[in-house]
Coordinates of C-alpha atoms in Angstrom, one line a residue:
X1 CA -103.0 -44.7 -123.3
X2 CA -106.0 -46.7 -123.8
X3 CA -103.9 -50.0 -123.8
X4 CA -102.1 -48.7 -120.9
X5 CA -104.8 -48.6 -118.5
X6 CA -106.4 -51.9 -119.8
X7 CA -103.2 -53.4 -118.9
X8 CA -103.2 -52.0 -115.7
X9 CA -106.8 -53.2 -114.7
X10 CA -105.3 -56.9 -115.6
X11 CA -103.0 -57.1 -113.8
X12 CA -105.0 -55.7 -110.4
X13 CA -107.2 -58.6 -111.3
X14 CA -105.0 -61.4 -111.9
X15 CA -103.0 -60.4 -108.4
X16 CA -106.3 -61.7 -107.1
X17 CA -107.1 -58.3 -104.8
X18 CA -110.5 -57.9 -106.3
X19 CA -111.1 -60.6 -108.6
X20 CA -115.1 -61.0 -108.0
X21 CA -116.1 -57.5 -107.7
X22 CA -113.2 -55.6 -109.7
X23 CA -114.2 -57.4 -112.7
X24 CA -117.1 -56.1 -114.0
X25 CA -116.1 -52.8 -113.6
X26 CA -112.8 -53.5 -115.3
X27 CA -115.2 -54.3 -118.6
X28 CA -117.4 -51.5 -118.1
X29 CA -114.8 -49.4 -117.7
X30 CA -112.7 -50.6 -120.7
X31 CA -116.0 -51.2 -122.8
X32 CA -116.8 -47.2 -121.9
X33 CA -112.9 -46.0 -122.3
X34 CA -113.2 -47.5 -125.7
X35 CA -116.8 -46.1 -126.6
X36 CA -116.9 -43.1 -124.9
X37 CA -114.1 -40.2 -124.8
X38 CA -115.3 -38.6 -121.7
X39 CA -113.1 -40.5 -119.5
X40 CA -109.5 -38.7 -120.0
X41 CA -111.6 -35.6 -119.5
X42 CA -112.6 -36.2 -115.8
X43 CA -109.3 -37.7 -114.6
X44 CA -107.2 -34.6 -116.0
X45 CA -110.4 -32.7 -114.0
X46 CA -110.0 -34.7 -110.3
X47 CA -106.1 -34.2 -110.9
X48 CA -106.4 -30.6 -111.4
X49 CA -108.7 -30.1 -108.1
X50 CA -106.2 -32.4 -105.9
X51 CA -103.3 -30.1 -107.0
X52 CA -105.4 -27.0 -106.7
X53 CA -105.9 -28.1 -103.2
X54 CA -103.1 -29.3 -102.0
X55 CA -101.2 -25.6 -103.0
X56 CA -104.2 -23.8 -101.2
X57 CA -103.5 -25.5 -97.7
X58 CA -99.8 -25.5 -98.4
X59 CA -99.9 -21.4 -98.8
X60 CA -101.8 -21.7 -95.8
X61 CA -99.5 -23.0 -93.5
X62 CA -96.7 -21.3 -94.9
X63 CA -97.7 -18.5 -94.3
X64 CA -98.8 -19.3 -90.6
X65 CA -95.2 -20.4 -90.1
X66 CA -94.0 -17.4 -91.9
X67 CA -95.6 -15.2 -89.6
X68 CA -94.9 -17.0 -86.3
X69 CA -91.0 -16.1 -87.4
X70 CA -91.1 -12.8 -88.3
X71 CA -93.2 -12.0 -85.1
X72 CA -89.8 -14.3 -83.1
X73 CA -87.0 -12.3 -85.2
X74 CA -89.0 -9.2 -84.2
X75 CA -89.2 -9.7 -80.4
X76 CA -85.6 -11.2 -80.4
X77 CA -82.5 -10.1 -80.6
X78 CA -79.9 -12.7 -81.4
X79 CA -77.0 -12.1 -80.0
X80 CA -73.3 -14.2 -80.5
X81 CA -70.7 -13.2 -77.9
X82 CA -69.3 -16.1 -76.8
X83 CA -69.8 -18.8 -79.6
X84 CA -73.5 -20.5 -80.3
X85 CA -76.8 -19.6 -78.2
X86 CA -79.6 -21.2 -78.4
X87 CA -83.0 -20.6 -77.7
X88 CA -85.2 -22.4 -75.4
X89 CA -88.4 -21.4 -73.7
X90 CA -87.9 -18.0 -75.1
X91 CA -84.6 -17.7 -73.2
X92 CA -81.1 -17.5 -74.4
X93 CA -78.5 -18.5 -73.3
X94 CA -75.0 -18.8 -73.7
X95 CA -72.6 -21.9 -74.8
X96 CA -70.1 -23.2 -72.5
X97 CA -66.8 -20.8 -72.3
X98 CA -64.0 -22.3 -73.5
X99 CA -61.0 -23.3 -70.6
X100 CA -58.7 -19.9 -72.4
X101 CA -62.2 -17.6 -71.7
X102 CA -62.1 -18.8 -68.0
X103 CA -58.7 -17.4 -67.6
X104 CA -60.0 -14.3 -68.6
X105 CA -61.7 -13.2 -65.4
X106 CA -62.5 -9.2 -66.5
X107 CA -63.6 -10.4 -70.3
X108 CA -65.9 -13.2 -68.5
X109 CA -67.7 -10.8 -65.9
X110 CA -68.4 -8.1 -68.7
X111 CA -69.4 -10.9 -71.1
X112 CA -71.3 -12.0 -68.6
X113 CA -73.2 -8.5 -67.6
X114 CA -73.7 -8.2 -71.8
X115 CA -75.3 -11.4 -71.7
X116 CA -77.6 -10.8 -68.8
X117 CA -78.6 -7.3 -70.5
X118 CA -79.5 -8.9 -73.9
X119 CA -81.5 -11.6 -72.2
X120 CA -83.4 -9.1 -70.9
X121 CA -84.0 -6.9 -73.2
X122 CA -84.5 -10.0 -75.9
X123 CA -88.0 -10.2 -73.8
X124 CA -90.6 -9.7 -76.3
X125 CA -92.7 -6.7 -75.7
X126 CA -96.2 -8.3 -76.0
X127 CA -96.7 -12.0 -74.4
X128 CA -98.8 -13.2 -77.5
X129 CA -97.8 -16.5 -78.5
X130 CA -99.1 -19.6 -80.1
X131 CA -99.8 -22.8 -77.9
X132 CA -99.8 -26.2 -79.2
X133 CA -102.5 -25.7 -81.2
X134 CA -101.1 -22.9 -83.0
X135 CA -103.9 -20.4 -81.7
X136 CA -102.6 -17.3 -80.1
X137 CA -103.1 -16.4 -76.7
X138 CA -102.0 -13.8 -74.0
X139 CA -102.8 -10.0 -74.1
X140 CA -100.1 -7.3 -75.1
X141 CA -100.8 -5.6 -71.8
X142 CA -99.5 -9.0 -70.2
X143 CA -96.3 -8.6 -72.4
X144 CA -96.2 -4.9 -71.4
X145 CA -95.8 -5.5 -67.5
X146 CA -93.1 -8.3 -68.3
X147 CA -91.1 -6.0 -70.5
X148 CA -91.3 -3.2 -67.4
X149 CA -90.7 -5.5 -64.9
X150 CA -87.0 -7.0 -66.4
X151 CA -86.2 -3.5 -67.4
X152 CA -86.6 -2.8 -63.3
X153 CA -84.3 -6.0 -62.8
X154 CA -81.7 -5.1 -65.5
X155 CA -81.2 -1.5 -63.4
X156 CA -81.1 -3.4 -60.2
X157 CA -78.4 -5.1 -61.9
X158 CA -76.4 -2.5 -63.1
X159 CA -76.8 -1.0 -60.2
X160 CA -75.2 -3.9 -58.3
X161 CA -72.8 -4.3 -60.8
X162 CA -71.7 -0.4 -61.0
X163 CA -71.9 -0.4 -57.1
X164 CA -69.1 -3.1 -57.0
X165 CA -67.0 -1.9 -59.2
X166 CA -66.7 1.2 -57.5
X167 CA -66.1 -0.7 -54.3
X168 CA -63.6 -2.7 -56.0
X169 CA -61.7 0.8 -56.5
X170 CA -60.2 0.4 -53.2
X171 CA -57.1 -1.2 -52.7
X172 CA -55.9 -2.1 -49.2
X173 CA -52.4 -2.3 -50.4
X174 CA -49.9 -4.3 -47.8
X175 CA -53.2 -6.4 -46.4
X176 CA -54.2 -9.7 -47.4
X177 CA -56.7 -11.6 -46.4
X178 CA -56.2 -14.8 -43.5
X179 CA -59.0 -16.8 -45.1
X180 CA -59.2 -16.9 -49.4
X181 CA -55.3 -15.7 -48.9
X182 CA -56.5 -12.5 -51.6
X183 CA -53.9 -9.7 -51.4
X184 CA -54.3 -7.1 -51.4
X185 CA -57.6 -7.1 -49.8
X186 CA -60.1 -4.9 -52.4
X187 CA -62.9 -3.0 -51.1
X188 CA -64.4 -2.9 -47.6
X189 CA -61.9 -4.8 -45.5
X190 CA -63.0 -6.3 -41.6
X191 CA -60.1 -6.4 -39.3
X192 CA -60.6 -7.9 -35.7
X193 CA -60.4 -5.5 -33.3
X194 CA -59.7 -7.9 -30.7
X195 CA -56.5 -9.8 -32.5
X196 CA -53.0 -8.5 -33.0
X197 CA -53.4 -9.1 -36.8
X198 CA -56.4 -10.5 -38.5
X199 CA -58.3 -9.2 -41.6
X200 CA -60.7 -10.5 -44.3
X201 CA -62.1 -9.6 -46.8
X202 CA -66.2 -8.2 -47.6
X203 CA -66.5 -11.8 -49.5
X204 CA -65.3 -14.2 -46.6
X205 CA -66.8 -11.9 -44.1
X206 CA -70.5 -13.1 -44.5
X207 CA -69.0 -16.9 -43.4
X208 CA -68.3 -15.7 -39.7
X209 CA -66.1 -18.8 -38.9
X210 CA -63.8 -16.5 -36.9
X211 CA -64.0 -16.3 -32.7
X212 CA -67.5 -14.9 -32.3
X213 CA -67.0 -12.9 -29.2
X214 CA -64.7 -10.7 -31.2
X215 CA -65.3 -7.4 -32.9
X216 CA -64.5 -6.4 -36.2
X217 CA -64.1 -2.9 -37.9
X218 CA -65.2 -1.7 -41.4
X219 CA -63.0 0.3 -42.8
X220 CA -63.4 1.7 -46.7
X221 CA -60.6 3.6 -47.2
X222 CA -57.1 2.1 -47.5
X223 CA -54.6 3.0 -44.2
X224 CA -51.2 3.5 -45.0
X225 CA -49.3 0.2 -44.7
X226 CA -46.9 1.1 -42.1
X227 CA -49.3 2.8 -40.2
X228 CA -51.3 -0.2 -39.6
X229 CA -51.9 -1.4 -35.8
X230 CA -50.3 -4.6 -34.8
X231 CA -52.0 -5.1 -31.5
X232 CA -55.3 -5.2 -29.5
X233 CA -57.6 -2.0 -30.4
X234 CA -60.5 -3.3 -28.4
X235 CA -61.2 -5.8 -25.8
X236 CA -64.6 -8.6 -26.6
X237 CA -67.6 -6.8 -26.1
X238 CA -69.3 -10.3 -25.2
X239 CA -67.9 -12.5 -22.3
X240 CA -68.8 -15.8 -23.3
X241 CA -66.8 -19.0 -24.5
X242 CA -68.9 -20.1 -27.4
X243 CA -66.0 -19.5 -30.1
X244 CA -67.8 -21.0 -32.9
X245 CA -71.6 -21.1 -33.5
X246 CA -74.0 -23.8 -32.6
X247 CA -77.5 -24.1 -33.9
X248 CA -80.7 -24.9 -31.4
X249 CA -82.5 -28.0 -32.6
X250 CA -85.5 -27.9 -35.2
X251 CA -88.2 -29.1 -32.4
X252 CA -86.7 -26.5 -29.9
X253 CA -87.5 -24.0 -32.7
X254 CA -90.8 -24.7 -33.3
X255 CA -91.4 -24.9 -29.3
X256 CA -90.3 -21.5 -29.0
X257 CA -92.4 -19.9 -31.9
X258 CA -95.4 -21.1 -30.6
X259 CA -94.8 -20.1 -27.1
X260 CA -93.3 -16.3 -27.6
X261 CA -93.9 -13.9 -30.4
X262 CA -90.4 -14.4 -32.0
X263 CA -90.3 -16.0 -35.9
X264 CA -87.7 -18.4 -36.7
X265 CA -85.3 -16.4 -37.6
X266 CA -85.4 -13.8 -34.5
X267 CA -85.5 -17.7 -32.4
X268 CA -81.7 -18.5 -34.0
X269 CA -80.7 -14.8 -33.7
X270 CA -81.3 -14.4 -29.7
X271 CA -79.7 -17.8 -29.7
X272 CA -76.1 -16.6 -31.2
X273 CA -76.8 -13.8 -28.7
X274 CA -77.2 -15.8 -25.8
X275 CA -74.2 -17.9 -27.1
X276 CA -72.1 -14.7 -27.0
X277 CA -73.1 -13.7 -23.7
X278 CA -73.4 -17.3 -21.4
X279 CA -70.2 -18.1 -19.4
X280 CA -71.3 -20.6 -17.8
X281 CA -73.4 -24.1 -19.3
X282 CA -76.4 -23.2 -17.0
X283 CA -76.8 -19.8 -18.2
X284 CA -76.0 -16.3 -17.8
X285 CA -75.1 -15.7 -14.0
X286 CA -75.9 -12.6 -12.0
X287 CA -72.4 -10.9 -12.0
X288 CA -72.6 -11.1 -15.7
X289 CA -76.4 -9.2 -15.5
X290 CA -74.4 -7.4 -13.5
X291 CA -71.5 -6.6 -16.5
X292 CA -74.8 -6.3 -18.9
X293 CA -75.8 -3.3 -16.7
X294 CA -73.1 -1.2 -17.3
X295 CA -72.1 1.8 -14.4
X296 CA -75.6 0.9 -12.9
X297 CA -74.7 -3.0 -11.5
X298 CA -71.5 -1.4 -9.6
X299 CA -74.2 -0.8 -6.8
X300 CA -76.9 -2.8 -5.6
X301 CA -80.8 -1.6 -6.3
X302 CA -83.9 -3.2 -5.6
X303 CA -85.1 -2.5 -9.1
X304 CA -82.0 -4.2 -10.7
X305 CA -83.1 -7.4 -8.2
X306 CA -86.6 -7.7 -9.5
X307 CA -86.0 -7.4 -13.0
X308 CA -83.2 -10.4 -12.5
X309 CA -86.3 -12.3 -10.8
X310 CA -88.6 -11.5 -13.4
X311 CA -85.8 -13.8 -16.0
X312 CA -84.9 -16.5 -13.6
X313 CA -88.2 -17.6 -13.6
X314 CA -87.4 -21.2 -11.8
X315 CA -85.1 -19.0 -9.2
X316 CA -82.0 -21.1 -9.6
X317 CA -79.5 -18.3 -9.6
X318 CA -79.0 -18.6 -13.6
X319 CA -81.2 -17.4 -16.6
X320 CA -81.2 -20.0 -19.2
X321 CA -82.0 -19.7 -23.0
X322 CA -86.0 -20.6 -22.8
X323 CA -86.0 -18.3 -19.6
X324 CA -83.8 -15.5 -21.7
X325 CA -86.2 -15.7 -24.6
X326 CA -89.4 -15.8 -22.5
X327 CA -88.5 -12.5 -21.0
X328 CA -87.3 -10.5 -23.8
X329 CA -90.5 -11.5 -25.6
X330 CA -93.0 -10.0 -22.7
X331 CA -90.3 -7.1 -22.9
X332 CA -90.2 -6.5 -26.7
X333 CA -93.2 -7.6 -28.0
X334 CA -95.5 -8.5 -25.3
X335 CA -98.8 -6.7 -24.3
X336 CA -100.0 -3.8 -22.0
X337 CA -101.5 -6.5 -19.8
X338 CA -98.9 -8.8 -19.6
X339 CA -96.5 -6.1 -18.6
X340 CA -99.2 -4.9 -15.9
X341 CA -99.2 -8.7 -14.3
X342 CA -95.3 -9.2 -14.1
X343 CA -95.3 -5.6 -12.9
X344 CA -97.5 -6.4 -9.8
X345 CA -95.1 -9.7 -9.4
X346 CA -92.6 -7.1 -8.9
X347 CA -94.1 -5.3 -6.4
X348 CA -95.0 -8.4 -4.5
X349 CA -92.2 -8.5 -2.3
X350 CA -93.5 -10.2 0.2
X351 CA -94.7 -13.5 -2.3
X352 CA -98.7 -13.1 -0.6
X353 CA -100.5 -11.9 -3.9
X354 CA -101.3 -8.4 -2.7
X355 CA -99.2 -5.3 -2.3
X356 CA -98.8 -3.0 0.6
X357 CA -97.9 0.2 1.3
X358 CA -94.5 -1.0 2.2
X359 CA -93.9 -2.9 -0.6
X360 CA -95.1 0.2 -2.8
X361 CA -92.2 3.1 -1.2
X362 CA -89.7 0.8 -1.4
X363 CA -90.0 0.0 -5.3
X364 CA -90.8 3.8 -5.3
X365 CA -87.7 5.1 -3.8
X366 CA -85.5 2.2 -5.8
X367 CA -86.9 3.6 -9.1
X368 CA -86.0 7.1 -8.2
X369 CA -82.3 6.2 -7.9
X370 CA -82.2 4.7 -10.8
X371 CA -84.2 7.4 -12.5
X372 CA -81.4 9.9 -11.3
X373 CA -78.3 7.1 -12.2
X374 CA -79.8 7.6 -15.6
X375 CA -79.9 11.2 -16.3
X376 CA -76.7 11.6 -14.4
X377 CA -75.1 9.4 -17.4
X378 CA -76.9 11.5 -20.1
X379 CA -75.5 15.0 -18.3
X380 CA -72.3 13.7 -17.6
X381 CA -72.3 12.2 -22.0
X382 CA -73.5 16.0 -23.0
X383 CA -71.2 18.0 -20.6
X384 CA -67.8 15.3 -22.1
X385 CA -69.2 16.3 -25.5
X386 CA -69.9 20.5 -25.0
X387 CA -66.4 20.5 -23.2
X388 CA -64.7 18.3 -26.6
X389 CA -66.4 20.6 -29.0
X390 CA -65.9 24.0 -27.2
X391 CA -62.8 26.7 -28.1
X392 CA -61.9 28.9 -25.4
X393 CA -59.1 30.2 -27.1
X394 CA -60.8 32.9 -29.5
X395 CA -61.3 36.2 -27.8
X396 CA -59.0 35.7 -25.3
X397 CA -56.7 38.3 -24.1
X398 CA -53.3 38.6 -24.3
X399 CA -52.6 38.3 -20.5
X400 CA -54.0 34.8 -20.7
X401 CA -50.7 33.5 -22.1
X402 CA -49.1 34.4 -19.2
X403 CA -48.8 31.5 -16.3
X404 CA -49.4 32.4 -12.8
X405 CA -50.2 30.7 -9.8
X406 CA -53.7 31.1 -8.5
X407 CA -54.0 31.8 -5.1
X408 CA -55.3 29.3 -2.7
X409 CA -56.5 31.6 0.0
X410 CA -60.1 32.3 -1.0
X411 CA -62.0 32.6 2.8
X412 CA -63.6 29.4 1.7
X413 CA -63.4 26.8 4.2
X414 CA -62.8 23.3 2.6
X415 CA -65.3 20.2 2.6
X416 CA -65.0 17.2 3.8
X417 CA -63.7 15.8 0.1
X418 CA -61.1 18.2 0.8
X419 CA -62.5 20.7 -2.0
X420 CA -63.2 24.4 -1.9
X421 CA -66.8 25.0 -2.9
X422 CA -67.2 27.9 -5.4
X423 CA -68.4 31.2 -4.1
X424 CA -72.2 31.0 -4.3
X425 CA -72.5 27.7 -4.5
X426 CA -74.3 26.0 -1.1
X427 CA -71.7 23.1 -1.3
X428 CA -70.4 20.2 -3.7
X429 CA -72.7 17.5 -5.6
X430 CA -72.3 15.3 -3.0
X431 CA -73.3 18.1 -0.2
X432 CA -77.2 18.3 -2.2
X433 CA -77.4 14.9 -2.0
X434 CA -79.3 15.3 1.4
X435 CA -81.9 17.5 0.2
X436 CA -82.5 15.7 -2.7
X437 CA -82.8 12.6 -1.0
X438 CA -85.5 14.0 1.5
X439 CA -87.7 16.1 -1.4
X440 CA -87.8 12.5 -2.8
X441 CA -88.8 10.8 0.1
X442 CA -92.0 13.8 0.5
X443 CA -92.6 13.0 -3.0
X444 CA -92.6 9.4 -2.5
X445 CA -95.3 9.0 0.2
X446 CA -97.5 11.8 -2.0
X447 CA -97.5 9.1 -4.5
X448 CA -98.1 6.1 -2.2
X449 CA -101.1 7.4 -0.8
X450 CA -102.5 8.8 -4.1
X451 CA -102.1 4.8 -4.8
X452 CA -104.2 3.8 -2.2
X453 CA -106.6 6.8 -2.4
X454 CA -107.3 5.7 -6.3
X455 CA -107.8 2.4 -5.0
X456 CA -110.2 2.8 -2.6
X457 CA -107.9 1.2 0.0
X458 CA -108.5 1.4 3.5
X459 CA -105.0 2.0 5.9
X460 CA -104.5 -1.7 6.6
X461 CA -106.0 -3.3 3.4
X462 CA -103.6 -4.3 0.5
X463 CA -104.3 -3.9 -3.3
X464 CA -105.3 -6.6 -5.3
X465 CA -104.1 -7.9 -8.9
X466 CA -107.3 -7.0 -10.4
X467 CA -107.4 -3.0 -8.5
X468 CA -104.2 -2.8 -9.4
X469 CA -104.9 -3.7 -13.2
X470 CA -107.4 -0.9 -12.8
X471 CA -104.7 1.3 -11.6
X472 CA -102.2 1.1 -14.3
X473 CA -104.7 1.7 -16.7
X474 CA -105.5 5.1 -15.3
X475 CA -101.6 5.8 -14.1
X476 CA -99.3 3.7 -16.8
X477 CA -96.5 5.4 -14.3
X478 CA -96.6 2.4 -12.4
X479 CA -95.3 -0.1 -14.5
X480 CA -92.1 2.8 -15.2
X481 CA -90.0 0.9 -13.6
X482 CA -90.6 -2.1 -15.3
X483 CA -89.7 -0.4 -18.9
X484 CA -87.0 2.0 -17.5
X485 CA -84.3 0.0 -18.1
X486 CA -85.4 -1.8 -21.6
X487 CA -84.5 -5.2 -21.9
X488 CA -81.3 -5.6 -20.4
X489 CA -79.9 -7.8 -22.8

């Protein structure tokens, strides 16, 4: 060994690495190998410690790693349904189907719902983790709300999922759809009420690319094939001749948010609306206001006239989209004050800023016939639904199956509708109408000069915005009429 390392040192100094400083040690060191027998000692030592060492910090980091694993095979469940996964970011996910698992459409969809389910649940339960450095961080209360908050998700899912199914229980046999061509039609299926023949189905209904003006019906449960209707049920509710749908432009948008109280998405919704409704390319006209009105535009009414006004703001005869939205916003979302000031524009017939007596019965006596229009509707709804819902056959006697005629000759003189009052009764609707009409023309001068008596009005003085701010305040019955029909559109 001796002879070994005294070759060694040789040959380090005839390569010329350390030739002036190596070589005095290289004798003291051979001189003191050969003299002394110390030497083999302390190598065999400083070998010992470098081994010693290096199996210390090895068990140390093994067993680091060691307990990282355990702690990820703990937390995650691995899971091989369709081939490889593969784990990244803590999620897994699965390997590309083959083309024979796409043609499997069930298999995929519940492979599919097992997948989602074990990604979930292969959440670990405590977010403590290692970061780059290898020290742990996160809390197990951080890990606890994550774990709770994909359990919520995965119910919501199988919720969805079980929801579906049940849905897709329903089989609209005989009916396929006019735009994927599915049939039968599964589920909820939307047929046009307005078309002799067109249906679709609950996923191509959402991409509304049929005739806009028409209406469609849900129906759930399957109708017998041959009892399906092969012509018009219902007439468009909506008059216009926008088929398809057109979107406002991005800076109209934004205009419109920042001048009414309508988002975005309320902004594109009125638009459809007014799309639906417009006939004509300068707006909606008055005999389609009119049409909006319902039984109450068949007759004309100072009220209905005002409230037309109040949206054709320019006075052109036509209410346009910015003039359509502008209203409904004061209407639906505006303030008490606002609604006071268009109000008093209302009862300004006369265009001079102030209101008069005049100007007060006349809006007065316009509202009241509206007022009664109104309730007439309800009355006449309930009495059609009482009469629909009511049996008059139970109890009945026998003789009532017998048919007689009834005798005409009462002593009851006809009307002039050519109708015999009953007995009792002081005459036909149409014969109150008199009375009526005079209690509310009493009642309407009451109320004008309890206006002017509020107001501190003299007889020939007029009432101001600001008294009459002050009035509505005290009385809110004054802007009624500007409420009583809601917004029209």
């Amino acid at each position: 060994m001796e002879l070994t390392r005294n070759l060694f040192l040789n040959r380090i100094i005839r390569a010329g690495a350390m030739t002036d400083s190596l070589e005095p040690l290289s004798n003291a060191l051979v001189s003191t190998s050969s003299s002394s027998s110390w030497l083999p000692f302390c190598v065999g030592l400083a070998t010992g410690a470098v081994v010693f060492g290096g199996m210390v910090l090895a068990r140390h980091y093994i067993g680091i790693g060691w307990r990282m694993t355990k702690q990820d095979d703990d937390d995650t469940e691995h899971v091989n349904l369709n081939g490889s996964w593969r784990e990244d970011n803590l999620l897994m996910l699965p390997s590309t189907p083959t083309h024979q698992e796409l043609g499997h459409q069930d298999t995929l969809n519940t492979t599919a719902a097992i997948t989602t389910q074990h990604s979930l649940l292969a959440t670990p339960s405590h977010a403590v983790r290692p970061d780059h450095d290898g020290n742990l961080v996160g809390t197990p209360e951080q890990g606890t709300s994550l774990h709770q908050d994909n359990q919520s998700l995965l119910n919501l899912l199988f919720n969805i999922a079980e929801d579906q199914a049940r849905k897709e229980g329903y089989i609209h046999r005989g009916i396929s759809c006019n735009l994927c061509n599915a049939s039968p039609v599964c589920g909820i299926r939307y047929k046009c009420a307005s078309c002799v023949d067109y249906d679709i189905c609950e996923r191509c209904e959402p991409q509304d690319t049929h005739n806009r003006t028409h209406t469609f019906l849900k129906i759930r449960l399957p109708v017998p094939p041959l009892a399906n209707p092969r012509s018009v049920l219902v007439k468009p509710f909506y008059s216009g001749t926008e088929t398809s749908a057109k979107r406002l432009p991005w800076h109209d948008i934004n205009r419109l948010k920042s001048t009414t109280y309508f988002d975005q998405n309320e902004v594109e919704a009125l638009y459809d609306q007014y799309q639906a409704l417009c006939t004509k390319r300068q707006g909606i006209t008055r005999e389609l206001y009119d049409q909006c009105l319902g039984p109450l535009g068949l007759e004309k009414n100072l009220v209905l006239d005002r409230l037309f006004k109040f949206y054709d703001i320019n006075g052109d005869g036509y209410i346009d989209f910015e003039e359509f939205i502008n209203g409904l916003s004061v209407l639906v979302k505006g303030s008490q004050e606002e609604k006071i000031a268009y109000a008093f524009e209302g009862y300004d017939l006369d265009g001079e800023g102030t209101l008069s007596r005049d100007n007060l019965r006349k809006m007065f006596k316009a509202y009241f016939y509206i007022t009664i229009e109104l309730v007439r509707d309800v009355v006449k709804a309930c009495e059609e639904e009482m009469m629909a819902n009511f049996d008059d056959t139970q109890g009945r006697p026998v003789s009532s199956l017998f048919s007689a005629p009834i005798p005409t000759d009462t002593g009851g003189a006809p009307n002039a509708s050519g109708k015999v009052p009953f007995p009792g009764n002081p005459g036909s609707r149409e014969d109150m109408w008199p009375v009526m009409e005079a209690m509310s023309q009493d009642a309407i001068e009451e109320m004008v000069e309890n206006v002017f008596k509020m107001a501190k009005v003299e007889l020939t003085e007029r009432i101001t915005l600001d008294q009459f701010k002050e009035l509505a305040v005290i009385d809110s019955s004054l802007i009624a009429w500007f409420d009583a029909l809601g917004t029209v559109f």
